[in-house]
XYZ file of C-alpha atoms in Angstrom:
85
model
C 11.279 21.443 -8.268
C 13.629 18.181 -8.496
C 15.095 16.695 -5.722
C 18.219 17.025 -4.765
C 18.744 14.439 -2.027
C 20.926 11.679 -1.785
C 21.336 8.693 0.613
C 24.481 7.737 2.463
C 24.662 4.593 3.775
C 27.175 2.319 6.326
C 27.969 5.157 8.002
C 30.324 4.929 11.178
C 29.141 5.775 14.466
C 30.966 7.680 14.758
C 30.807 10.177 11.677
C 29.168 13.854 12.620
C 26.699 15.877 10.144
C 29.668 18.048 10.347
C 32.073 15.553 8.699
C 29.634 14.682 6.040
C 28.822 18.217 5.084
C 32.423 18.734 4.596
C 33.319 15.563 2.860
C 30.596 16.357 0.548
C 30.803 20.283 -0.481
C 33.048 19.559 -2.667
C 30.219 18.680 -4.909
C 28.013 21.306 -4.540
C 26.717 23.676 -1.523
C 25.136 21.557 0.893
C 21.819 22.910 2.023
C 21.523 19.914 5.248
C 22.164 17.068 6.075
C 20.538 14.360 8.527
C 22.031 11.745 10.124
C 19.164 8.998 11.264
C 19.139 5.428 12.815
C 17.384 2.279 10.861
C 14.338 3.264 12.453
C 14.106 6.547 10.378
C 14.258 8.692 13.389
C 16.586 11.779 13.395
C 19.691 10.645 15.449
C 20.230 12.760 18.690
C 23.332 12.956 20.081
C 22.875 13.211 23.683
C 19.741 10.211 23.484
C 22.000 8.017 22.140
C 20.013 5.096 20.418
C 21.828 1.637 20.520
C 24.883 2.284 19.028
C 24.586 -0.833 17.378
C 22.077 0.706 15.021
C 22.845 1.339 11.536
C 23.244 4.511 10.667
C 22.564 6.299 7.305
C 22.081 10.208 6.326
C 20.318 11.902 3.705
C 21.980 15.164 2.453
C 20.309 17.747 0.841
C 21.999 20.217 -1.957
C 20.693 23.182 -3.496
C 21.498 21.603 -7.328
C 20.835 18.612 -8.559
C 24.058 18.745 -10.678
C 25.559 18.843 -6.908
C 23.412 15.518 -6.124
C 24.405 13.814 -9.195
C 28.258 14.638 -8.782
C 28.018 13.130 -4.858
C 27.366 9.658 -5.931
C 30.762 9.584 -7.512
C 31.560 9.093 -3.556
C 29.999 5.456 -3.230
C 32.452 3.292 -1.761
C 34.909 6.279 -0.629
C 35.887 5.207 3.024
C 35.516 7.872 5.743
C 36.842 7.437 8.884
C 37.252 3.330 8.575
C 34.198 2.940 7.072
C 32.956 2.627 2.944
C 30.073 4.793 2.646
C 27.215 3.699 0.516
C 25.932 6.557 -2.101
């Protein structure tokens, strides 16, 4: 099966899975999306990592068509920030 992940980098701290599912939908269904901290560990809410960390997500679609069409969103800013795709 292809893949149909992409990588979102400079993300805000404070940017939810939430608000990155909806931002990108509009591409494709979104199957998940993970939000992790430089280290590559999942980022947990309530453990709260340094904040200082970078941040970065990798969202999963069910199409690659959907994948492709996301990376039209590198450099879109979301809330302050210019997201790498």
């Amino acid at each position: 099966s292809d893949w149909c992940y992409i990588y979102v980098g400079n993300l805000n701290k404070e940017i939810t899975e939430r608000d990155l599912a909806r931002t990108f939908r509009r591409f494709g269904h979104v199957h998940h999306v993970e939000i992790r901290v430089t280290q590559g560990c999942p980022y947990i809410d309530n453990e709260r990592p340094n904040l200082q960390s970078p941040r970065y997500a990798t969202i999963e679609f069910y199409s690659i068509g959907a994948a492709q069409r996301a990376l039209d969103l590198n450099g879109y800013s979301l809330l302050g920030t210019k997201l790498a795709v």
